[in-house]
Structure formats: structure tokens, C-alpha cells
Tab-separated table of C-alpha atoms and ligand atoms in Angstrom:
chain	number	residue	atom	x	y	z
A	1	MET	CA	-0.061	-0.212	-0.414
A	2	SER	CA	1.452	3.385	-0.638
A	3	ARG	CA	1.755	5.851	1.999
A	4	THR	CA	0.306	9.326	0.568
A	5	THR	CA	1.923	11.622	3.542
A	6	VAL	CA	5.395	12.981	2.325
A	7	ALA	CA	8.312	14.603	4.381
A	8	THR	CA	10.527	15.926	1.401
A	9	ILE	CA	13.762	17.090	2.175
A	10	HIS	CA	15.733	19.773	-0.232
A	11	LEU	CA	19.112	18.743	0.049
A	12	ASP	CA	19.867	22.071	-1.809
A	13	ALA	CA	18.340	24.294	0.595
A	14	LEU	CA	20.525	22.266	3.074
A	15	ARG	CA	23.133	23.788	1.120
A	16	ALA	CA	22.312	27.067	0.578
A	17	ASN	CA	21.268	27.439	3.802
A	18	LEU	CA	24.453	26.281	5.178
A	19	ALA	CA	26.583	28.796	2.370
A	20	ARG	CA	24.182	31.453	3.534
A	21	ILE	CA	25.420	30.966	7.492
A	22	ARG	CA	28.998	30.632	5.910
A	23	ALA	CA	28.443	34.271	4.727
A	24	LEU	CA	26.640	35.822	7.428
A	25	SER	CA	29.433	34.563	10.250
A	26	ALA	CA	32.403	36.312	9.011
A	27	GLY	CA	35.109	33.133	8.743
A	28	ALA	CA	34.133	31.757	12.032
A	29	LYS	CA	33.713	27.896	11.509
A	30	VAL	CA	30.684	26.513	11.500
A	31	MET	CA	29.082	24.125	13.447
A	32	ALA	CA	26.133	22.466	12.021
A	33	VAL	CA	23.940	21.669	14.934
A	34	VAL	CA	21.987	18.218	13.923
A	35	LYS	CA	20.561	16.956	16.908
A	36	ALA	CA	16.980	15.287	17.393
A	37	ASP	CA	17.671	13.876	14.177
A	38	GLY	CA	18.558	16.550	12.030
A	39	TYR	CA	15.917	18.673	13.987
A	40	GLY	CA	13.459	16.322	12.697
A	41	HIS	CA	14.655	16.180	8.623
A	42	GLY	CA	16.956	12.895	8.913
A	43	LEU	CA	20.491	12.764	11.014
A	44	GLU	CA	22.353	10.775	8.076
A	45	ARG	CA	20.741	13.140	5.339
A	46	VAL	CA	20.775	16.348	6.444
A	47	ALA	CA	24.949	15.374	7.129
A	48	ARG	CA	25.377	14.165	4.228
A	49	ALA	CA	24.219	17.329	2.717
A	50	LEU	CA	26.380	19.374	5.035
A	51	ALA	CA	29.199	17.280	5.220
A	52	ASP	CA	31.796	20.425	4.573
A	53	ALA	CA	30.409	21.738	8.122
A	54	ASP	CA	33.269	22.633	10.182
A	55	ALA	CA	31.868	20.382	13.490
A	56	PHE	CA	28.652	18.738	13.842
A	57	GLY	CA	26.610	19.238	17.280
A	58	VAL	CA	24.321	16.661	18.703
A	59	ALA	CA	23.064	15.964	22.048
A	60	ALA	CA	23.685	11.990	22.446
A	61	ILE	CA	26.272	10.003	22.062
A	62	ALA	CA	24.575	7.851	20.019
A	63	ASP	CA	24.454	10.454	16.829
A	64	GLY	CA	27.821	10.828	17.657
A	65	GLN	CA	28.097	6.980	16.902
A	66	ARG	CA	26.038	6.874	13.779
A	67	LEU	CA	28.147	10.341	12.078
A	68	ARG	CA	31.215	8.337	12.560
A	69	ALA	CA	29.187	5.343	10.805
A	70	ALA	CA	28.006	7.598	8.127
A	71	GLY	CA	31.592	8.350	7.419
A	72	HIS	CA	31.994	11.797	8.133
A	73	ALA	CA	35.494	12.588	10.358
A	74	GLN	CA	35.151	16.172	11.530
A	75	ARG	CA	34.838	17.524	15.080
A	76	ILE	CA	31.380	15.899	16.870
A	77	VAL	CA	30.295	18.032	19.764
A	78	VAL	CA	28.404	16.713	22.497
A	79	LEU	CA	26.393	19.379	23.473
A	80	SER	CA	26.028	18.339	26.970
A	81	GLY	CA	28.779	16.052	27.480
A	82	PRO	CA	29.377	12.753	28.886
A	83	ASP	CA	26.214	12.173	31.684
A	84	GLU	CA	27.964	9.818	33.738
A	85	ALA	CA	31.303	8.700	33.723
A	86	ASN	CA	31.246	5.712	31.831
A	87	ASP	CA	30.097	7.948	28.732
A	88	LEU	CA	34.022	8.960	28.419
A	89	ALA	CA	35.305	5.755	27.225
A	90	GLU	CA	33.043	6.035	24.668
A	91	MET	CA	33.877	9.221	23.338
A	92	ARG	CA	36.984	8.983	23.076
A	93	ARG	CA	36.713	6.098	20.948
A	94	LEU	CA	34.915	7.905	19.016
A	95	ARG	CA	36.458	11.271	19.197
A	96	LEU	CA	33.719	12.853	19.841
A	97	ASP	CA	34.126	16.538	21.884
A	98	ALA	CA	32.959	17.017	25.540
A	99	VAL	CA	30.897	20.116	26.564
A	100	ILE	CA	32.079	20.266	30.029
A	101	HIS	CA	29.026	22.339	32.355
A	102	HIS	CA	29.422	20.914	35.757
A	103	PRO	CA	32.425	20.089	38.298
A	104	SER	CA	30.346	16.866	38.301
A	105	GLN	CA	31.642	15.970	34.992
A	106	ILE	CA	35.551	17.275	36.024
A	107	GLU	CA	35.964	15.165	38.990
A	108	TRP	CA	34.531	12.278	36.502
A	109	LEU	CA	37.769	13.458	34.191
A	110	GLU	CA	40.577	13.951	37.084
A	111	ALA	CA	39.225	10.389	38.068
A	112	ASP	CA	39.589	8.656	34.644
A	113	THR	CA	43.259	7.349	33.990
A	114	ASP	CA	42.247	6.559	30.199
A	115	PRO	CA	45.178	8.723	28.147
A	116	ARG	CA	43.010	8.274	24.885
A	117	PRO	CA	42.949	12.408	24.018
A	118	LEU	CA	39.577	14.036	24.956
A	119	ALA	CA	38.902	17.916	23.288
A	120	VAL	CA	36.548	19.551	25.549
A	121	TRP	CA	34.207	22.842	25.244
A	122	LEU	CA	33.896	24.814	28.857
A	123	LYS	CA	30.117	25.923	28.924
A	124	LEU	CA	29.926	29.214	30.742
A	125	ASP	CA	26.607	30.572	32.417
A	126	THR	CA	26.226	33.980	31.295
A	127	GLY	CA	22.027	34.253	31.760
A	128	MET	CA	20.544	31.349	30.351
A	129	HIS	CA	20.520	29.766	33.725
A	130	ARG	CA	20.238	25.991	32.427
A	131	LEU	CA	23.815	24.606	31.590
A	132	GLY	CA	27.301	25.683	32.827
A	133	PHE	CA	29.199	27.041	35.217
A	134	ALA	CA	28.984	30.981	36.802
A	135	PRO	CA	31.293	33.752	35.751
A	136	GLU	CA	33.119	33.131	38.960
A	137	ALA	CA	33.927	29.445	38.899
A	138	ALA	CA	35.262	29.836	34.992
A	139	GLN	CA	39.155	30.037	36.010
A	140	ALA	CA	39.353	27.132	38.616
A	141	ALA	CA	36.961	25.175	36.077
A	142	HIS	CA	39.194	25.520	32.823
A	143	ALA	CA	42.336	25.472	35.628
A	144	ARG	CA	41.175	21.990	36.422
A	145	LEU	CA	40.637	21.105	33.279
A	146	ARG	CA	44.176	21.974	31.668
A	147	ALA	CA	45.611	20.087	34.369
A	148	VAL	CA	43.658	16.722	33.282
A	149	GLY	CA	46.741	14.723	30.923
A	150	SER	CA	44.046	13.725	28.274
A	151	VAL	CA	42.266	16.977	27.871
A	152	GLU	CA	43.535	18.428	24.665
A	153	ASP	CA	45.465	21.730	25.162
A	154	GLU	CA	42.768	23.734	22.994
A	155	ILE	CA	39.274	24.282	25.087
A	156	VAL	CA	36.685	25.865	23.165
A	157	LEU	CA	35.248	28.764	25.682
A	158	MET	CA	31.360	28.803	25.296
A	159	THR	CA	28.062	29.898	26.224
A	160	HIS	CA	24.423	30.209	25.126
A	161	PHE	CA	21.807	33.024	24.721
A	162	ALA	CA	18.033	33.088	25.948
A	163	ALA	CA	16.322	35.723	23.965
A	164	SER	CA	18.882	36.101	20.975
A	165	ASP	CA	15.477	36.212	19.048
A	166	GLU	CA	15.220	39.202	19.655
A	167	PHE	CA	17.292	41.850	18.702
A	168	ASP	CA	16.307	44.392	20.890
A	169	ASN	CA	16.845	42.887	24.211
A	170	GLY	CA	19.490	44.036	26.355
A	171	ALA	CA	19.691	40.824	28.114
A	172	THR	CA	22.032	39.459	25.356
A	173	ALA	CA	23.935	42.517	24.728
A	174	ALA	CA	24.649	42.059	28.697
A	175	GLN	CA	25.743	38.052	28.545
A	176	ILE	CA	28.114	39.016	25.715
A	177	ALA	CA	29.654	41.354	27.900
A	178	ARG	CA	30.038	39.277	31.083
A	179	PHE	CA	31.186	36.012	28.454
A	180	ASN	CA	33.814	38.686	27.171
A	181	ALA	CA	34.539	39.621	30.936
A	182	VAL	CA	34.977	36.068	32.335
A	183	THR	CA	37.473	34.780	29.649
A	184	ALA	CA	39.018	38.025	28.632
A	185	ALA	CA	42.039	36.262	30.289
A	186	LEU	CA	41.663	32.318	29.315
A	187	PRO	CA	42.860	31.137	25.828
A	188	GLY	CA	40.902	29.577	23.564
A	189	PRO	CA	38.552	29.672	20.514
A	190	ARG	CA	35.104	31.776	21.250
A	191	CYS	CA	31.763	30.162	20.249
A	192	LEU	CA	28.971	32.254	21.375
A	193	ALA	CA	25.976	32.309	18.475
A	194	ASN	CA	23.111	29.973	17.911
A	195	SER	CA	20.996	30.791	14.730
A	196	ALA	CA	19.156	34.183	16.061
A	197	ALA	CA	22.904	35.471	17.213
A	198	ILE	CA	24.285	34.896	14.045
A	199	LEU	CA	21.446	37.158	12.090
A	200	GLY	CA	21.190	39.766	15.122
A	201	TRP	CA	23.930	39.824	16.980
A	202	PRO	CA	27.113	40.206	15.056
A	203	ALA	CA	28.966	41.249	18.389
A	204	ALA	CA	28.875	37.106	19.287
A	205	ARG	CA	30.282	35.618	16.107
A	206	GLY	CA	33.685	34.895	17.869
A	207	ASP	CA	35.501	31.925	16.204
A	208	TRP	CA	32.945	29.336	15.900
A	209	VAL	CA	28.872	29.541	15.396
A	210	ARG	CA	26.462	26.594	16.460
A	211	ALA	CA	23.781	26.655	13.442
A	212	GLY	CA	20.990	25.025	13.879
A	213	GLY	CA	17.258	26.523	12.826
A	214	LEU	CA	18.729	28.287	9.617
A	215	LEU	CA	20.285	25.418	8.130
A	216	TYR	CA	16.463	23.975	8.152
A	217	GLY	CA	15.290	27.433	7.052
A	218	LEU	CA	13.642	27.926	10.256
A	219	SER	CA	13.200	30.970	12.279
A	220	VAL	CA	12.485	31.733	15.877
A	221	VAL	CA	12.958	35.355	15.065
A	222	ALA	CA	8.830	36.173	15.834
A	223	GLY	CA	6.072	37.152	13.178
A	224	THR	CA	9.484	36.400	10.394
A	225	SER	CA	9.960	32.985	8.578
A	226	GLY	CA	13.237	31.224	7.366
A	227	SER	CA	12.297	32.452	3.714
A	228	GLU	CA	11.746	36.393	4.851
A	229	LEU	CA	15.507	36.275	5.893
A	230	GLY	CA	17.065	34.296	2.899
A	231	PHE	CA	17.032	31.283	3.688
A	232	ALA	CA	15.415	27.973	2.080
A	233	PRO	CA	12.707	25.634	3.650
A	234	ALA	CA	14.377	22.240	4.150
A	235	MET	CA	11.044	20.321	4.493
A	236	SER	CA	8.053	20.257	2.565
A	237	LEU	CA	5.290	18.400	4.450
A	238	SER	CA	2.070	17.090	1.835
A	239	THR	CA	-0.425	14.688	1.688
A	240	ARG	CA	-3.133	13.806	-0.253
A	241	LEU	CA	-7.325	14.832	-1.121
A	242	ILE	CA	-9.256	11.370	-0.444
A	243	ALA	CA	-12.754	13.057	-0.228
A	244	ILE	CA	-14.948	15.922	-1.331
A	245	ASN	CA	-18.437	16.075	-0.256
A	246	PRO	CA	-20.647	19.259	-0.324
A	247	LEU	CA	-22.382	20.087	3.328
A	248	ARG	CA	-25.427	22.378	4.044
A	249	ARG	CA	-25.587	25.409	5.835
A	250	GLY	CA	-25.464	24.946	9.832
A	251	GLU	CA	-23.873	21.814	9.707
A	252	CYS	CA	-21.039	21.301	11.989
A	253	VAL	CA	-17.223	19.559	11.261
A	254	GLY	CA	-15.828	17.015	12.546
A	255	TYR	CA	-15.210	15.670	16.319
A	256	ALA	CA	-17.310	17.903	18.957
A	257	GLY	CA	-18.788	19.641	16.050
A	258	THR	CA	-16.798	23.040	16.024
A	259	TRP	CA	-17.124	24.281	13.046
A	260	GLU	CA	-20.281	25.304	11.689
A	261	CYS	CA	-21.013	25.962	7.879
A	262	PRO	CA	-21.833	29.558	7.284
A	263	GLU	CA	-23.942	28.227	3.518
A	264	ASP	CA	-23.891	25.540	1.266
A	265	MET	CA	-20.439	24.239	0.591
A	266	THR	CA	-17.755	21.918	-0.371
A	267	MET	CA	-15.683	20.192	2.104
A	268	GLY	CA	-12.464	18.121	1.386
A	269	VAL	CA	-10.517	15.616	3.825
A	270	ILE	CA	-6.464	15.050	3.765
A	271	ALA	CA	-5.098	11.965	4.729
A	272	ILE	CA	-2.685	12.980	7.716
A	273	GLY	CA	-3.849	13.861	11.076
A	274	TYR	CA	-1.674	14.603	14.349
A	275	GLY	CA	-0.898	10.620	14.197
A	276	ASP	CA	2.179	12.268	11.415
A	277	GLY	CA	2.922	14.751	13.744
A	278	TYR	CA	0.573	17.611	11.822
A	279	PRO	CA	-0.001	19.044	15.265
A	280	ARG	CA	-3.613	18.711	17.276
A	281	SER	CA	-3.885	22.339	18.241
A	282	ALA	CA	-3.931	23.709	14.682
A	283	ALA	CA	-7.174	25.477	14.625
A	284	SER	CA	-9.690	26.122	12.046
A	285	GLY	CA	-9.120	28.822	9.844
A	286	THR	CA	-4.651	27.183	9.341
A	287	PRO	CA	-3.981	27.586	5.799
A	288	VAL	CA	-2.615	24.803	3.441
A	289	LEU	CA	-1.664	24.407	-0.250
A	290	ILE	CA	-3.928	22.972	-2.926
A	291	GLY	CA	-2.452	23.352	-6.135
A	292	GLY	CA	-1.239	26.966	-5.226
A	293	GLU	CA	-4.244	27.656	-3.748
A	294	ARG	CA	-4.662	28.199	0.173
A	295	ALA	CA	-7.878	26.317	1.891
A	296	GLU	CA	-8.301	26.938	5.508
A	297	ILE	CA	-8.260	23.819	7.327
A	298	ILE	CA	-12.284	23.190	9.820
A	299	GLY	CA	-13.037	21.912	12.633
A	300	ARG	CA	-10.383	19.681	14.903
A	301	VAL	CA	-7.986	17.606	13.635
A	302	SER	CA	-8.000	14.171	14.067
A	303	MET	CA	-5.215	11.208	14.290
A	304	ASP	CA	-5.471	10.766	10.576
A	305	LEU	CA	-7.551	13.572	8.879
A	306	ILE	CA	-8.003	16.911	8.331
A	307	THR	CA	-10.955	18.256	7.012
A	308	LEU	CA	-10.985	21.746	4.572
A	309	ASP	CA	-12.853	24.312	3.360
A	310	LEU	CA	-12.821	24.102	-0.172
A	311	ARG	CA	-14.450	27.384	-1.180
A	312	ASN	CA	-11.091	28.962	-1.655
A	313	ALA	CA	-9.925	26.014	-3.976
A	314	PRO	CA	-12.552	25.150	-6.969
A	315	SER	CA	-10.673	23.176	-8.774
A	316	ALA	CA	-9.091	21.114	-6.523
A	317	ARG	CA	-9.492	17.053	-7.322
A	318	ILE	CA	-9.611	13.677	-5.076
A	319	GLY	CA	-5.900	12.859	-5.550
A	320	ASP	CA	-4.502	15.972	-5.762
A	321	ARG	CA	-1.395	16.883	-3.427
A	322	VAL	CA	-2.109	19.078	-0.750
A	323	LEU	CA	0.780	20.931	1.099
A	324	LEU	CA	1.039	21.409	4.922
A	325	TRP	CA	3.879	23.232	5.011
A	326	GLY	CA	7.368	23.841	2.874
A	327	ARG	CA	7.967	25.272	-0.212
A	328	GLY	CA	5.189	27.899	-0.315
A	329	LEU	CA	3.430	27.807	2.773
A	330	ALA	CA	5.696	28.967	6.141
A	331	VAL	CA	6.045	26.425	8.721
A	332	GLU	CA	6.405	29.293	10.884
A	333	GLU	CA	3.121	30.178	9.996
A	334	ILE	CA	1.422	27.158	11.014
A	335	ALA	CA	3.454	26.469	14.223
A	336	GLY	CA	2.123	30.278	15.321
A	337	ARG	CA	-1.466	28.613	14.601
A	338	ALA	CA	-0.704	25.463	17.148
A	339	GLY	CA	0.390	28.105	19.642
A	340	THR	CA	4.248	26.446	19.007
A	341	ILE	CA	7.497	26.909	17.115
A	342	SER	CA	8.835	25.549	13.720
A	343	TYR	CA	11.075	23.667	15.398
A	344	ASP	CA	8.664	21.564	17.516
A	345	LEU	CA	6.649	21.019	14.126
A	346	THR	CA	9.895	19.014	11.908
A	347	CYS	CA	11.067	17.516	15.604
A	348	GLY	CA	7.340	16.075	15.137
A	349	MET	CA	7.025	13.656	12.210
A	350	THR	CA	6.339	10.689	12.875
A	351	LYS	CA	7.283	6.919	11.811
A	352	ARG	CA	4.415	6.801	9.152
A	353	VAL	CA	5.874	9.768	7.086
A	354	LEU	CA	7.722	8.618	4.519
A	355	PHE	CA	10.458	10.593	3.947
A	356	VAL	CA	11.810	11.375	0.618
A	357	GLU	CA	14.914	13.750	-0.708
A	358	ASP	CA	15.258	16.011	-3.579
B	1	PLP	C1	19.988	23.464	19.788
B	1	PLP	C2	21.741	23.829	20.212
B	1	PLP	C3	21.989	25.432	18.987
B	1	PLP	C4	21.204	25.896	18.182
B	1	PLP	O1	20.014	26.333	18.127
B	1	PLP	P1	19.407	27.358	16.944
B	1	PLP	O2	19.021	28.088	17.698
B	1	PLP	O3	18.691	26.054	16.086
B	1	PLP	O4	20.271	27.110	15.770
B	1	PLP	C5	23.422	25.790	19.654
B	1	PLP	N1	23.638	25.836	20.398
B	1	PLP	C6	23.182	24.930	21.843
B	1	PLP	C7	23.820	24.729	22.620
B	1	PLP	C8	21.721	24.193	21.362
B	1	PLP	O5	21.227	23.274	22.556
């Protein structure tokens, strides 16, 4: 049986987005952040398209294993480092870089007699208050790491922003200033910027940038899509129209009948739902694209099906392909309707979605 719900991954978009990030980053090295299965686009597929990234950033050692198995030789940074002392051996074996953000990790390193080298990124908390050493603990943490024989000499200094998507938010300027003050006396490359900071905070460029969302054409800047920022969407999610039905004025559509026909009209049904990862929270009025025409979702999103108002798409026919997001319909718009961000949507595709590349 053929599957009708398809996530098409645009490899050319991934490559173009990386090139654009390089151009914006003024010579900084680019870490391609591919955690969460490449923001839902497929880890191996994304890494193949972005094979000339200077490093990959992952959340899990298992992702590092997959990237090494696929033949990638560049640096792979585990963004929260070892979770337990036992992780160190596997990280050394795979030559995965460790982000060290907590004293317990330094204790594991000090107690570890394994001589195989380990590259380290020291994470400082400059105001996000999630992971990282407080500014006053930075010097001592750095000195302890330098004293561990197997830790490579060059320690990258990093921090993460809490609100870099708000280009006028002074909290980011304060984080940059705090980072510069804390690291002034420390050697080593600097790494501060995530996607939004690459766009909006040139003072944060440093020696490395960490790009996630923008690689996939995704924006977290409120009210702005990736396309509007000059990045190409890397995922187009589509399915087919499987029914077209006439309804009468006053009839209600779907579970709990939350949408009532204001007139006699035509509705359509498409073969996708929250069981595929389309957000159930997308309310009536959320757009889809049918042959270039925008139609709106009416009623509740079900597990396998979504109901549409076809009054704006009179030429729609059963079997037509319907775009849920991607080229021509910004995923940010759908995310806004669903009360979430674009990352959450692309990361949420379930196993029954067929992934294809173009
Ligand atoms: C996910 C992540 C990034 C990438 O963030 P984007 O906003 O997607 O660019 C960068 N750094 C760290 C530590 C992360 O966890």
C-alpha cells in the first residue's frame, strides 16, 4: 500500500542555507547542529548534505556513533557532554568533543586514567541559567581541565543565549559582555552564537558559530519566516485529498462539531493528522496549499484526517497533493496557529511519514 503523507527533504536548501550562514558568519567556523535527528529531517541525510560543515553538534553520544558510522571525520560536539563517567570511554573511542558544564564532569575526568585524548568545550552560564559554570567559577574550572593530562590543550569557551531572537533585548548584550569579561584572561577559541545570534548579534560571532534552525530554513524570530530571512525551507510536508463532499448551511464538521458551515459549501478531507505529527492544536483557519490555492482547516484535526474548507479551492480534485508546510507555505505560520515554534513541528514527524529527498 502506498503511503500518501510525505516529508520531502530539499538537500539543495540545506546546502544553500549552510553557504548563507557561512557568508553571515564572517570567517567563523560553523558547527551544524543536527540534534533531534537533524531537527526531524533525518540525521544521516542532513549530515550528508552538510558534509563540509566544520563540526556537527549532537545531543547524544548515539548520534555521534551514527555520524562516525556514516564516515564523517570532522569534530562532533556532544552539546551536554558526558552524562556519566562511563560515557568518557565511548567519547574518546569515537573522538567526540565533550561540552563540560558541571563540576561533576570535571571530577569524572580527574578520576579517569584513560590516556586517549579528549577535546573539551567549557560552557559558561552568562545568563541563560540552564547549563554552565557561573562566571565566578570559570577560571577554576578552566584550570582544573588544563591539569587533566588527557584533555587537549585547546579548550573552546562557549555560552548559550536565552533571548537572542529578540534583536533589541538588552539581555543578550549583557550576556555577551559577561562572556567577554569572564573569558578575557583565558586562552582558546570562542563560541557564542546560535541561529538568531548569527542574524542579529554580530558581536557574538566569535571563532565558531552553532547553527541549528537556519540550516533547515527555520526561523525563531517572532513574526518572520525563514524564507523572509533569505533561507530556504528544507522540509515540505504533503499529503493527498481523499474526499470532497457537499455540506449544507448549519452542518457541523468533525469531532465535537466545532466548525459550522455558514452556507451550502464544499469541504475536503486530507490523509494526515496528529498521528503523523501534524499539530492537533492547529485551529480552524490554519492554511494548507492545494495547487497554489490556500484553503483553510475547519474543525478539529483528527489522528488520521483533516477537514478543509474548499470554497477557496474550486479546482481541487480527489488525489490532488496538498501542502501542509514547506515551499510556498511557511512552517512558521502553521506553528503560530498551533501555539508553538517551527522546530517543534519538524521534530515531531512520526514513523508513518515517508521521507523522500529531492
Ligand atoms: C540547539 C542548540 C543550538 C542551535 O540553536 P538554533 O537556535 O537552532 O540555531 C546551539 N547551541 C546549543 C547549545 C544548542 O543546544
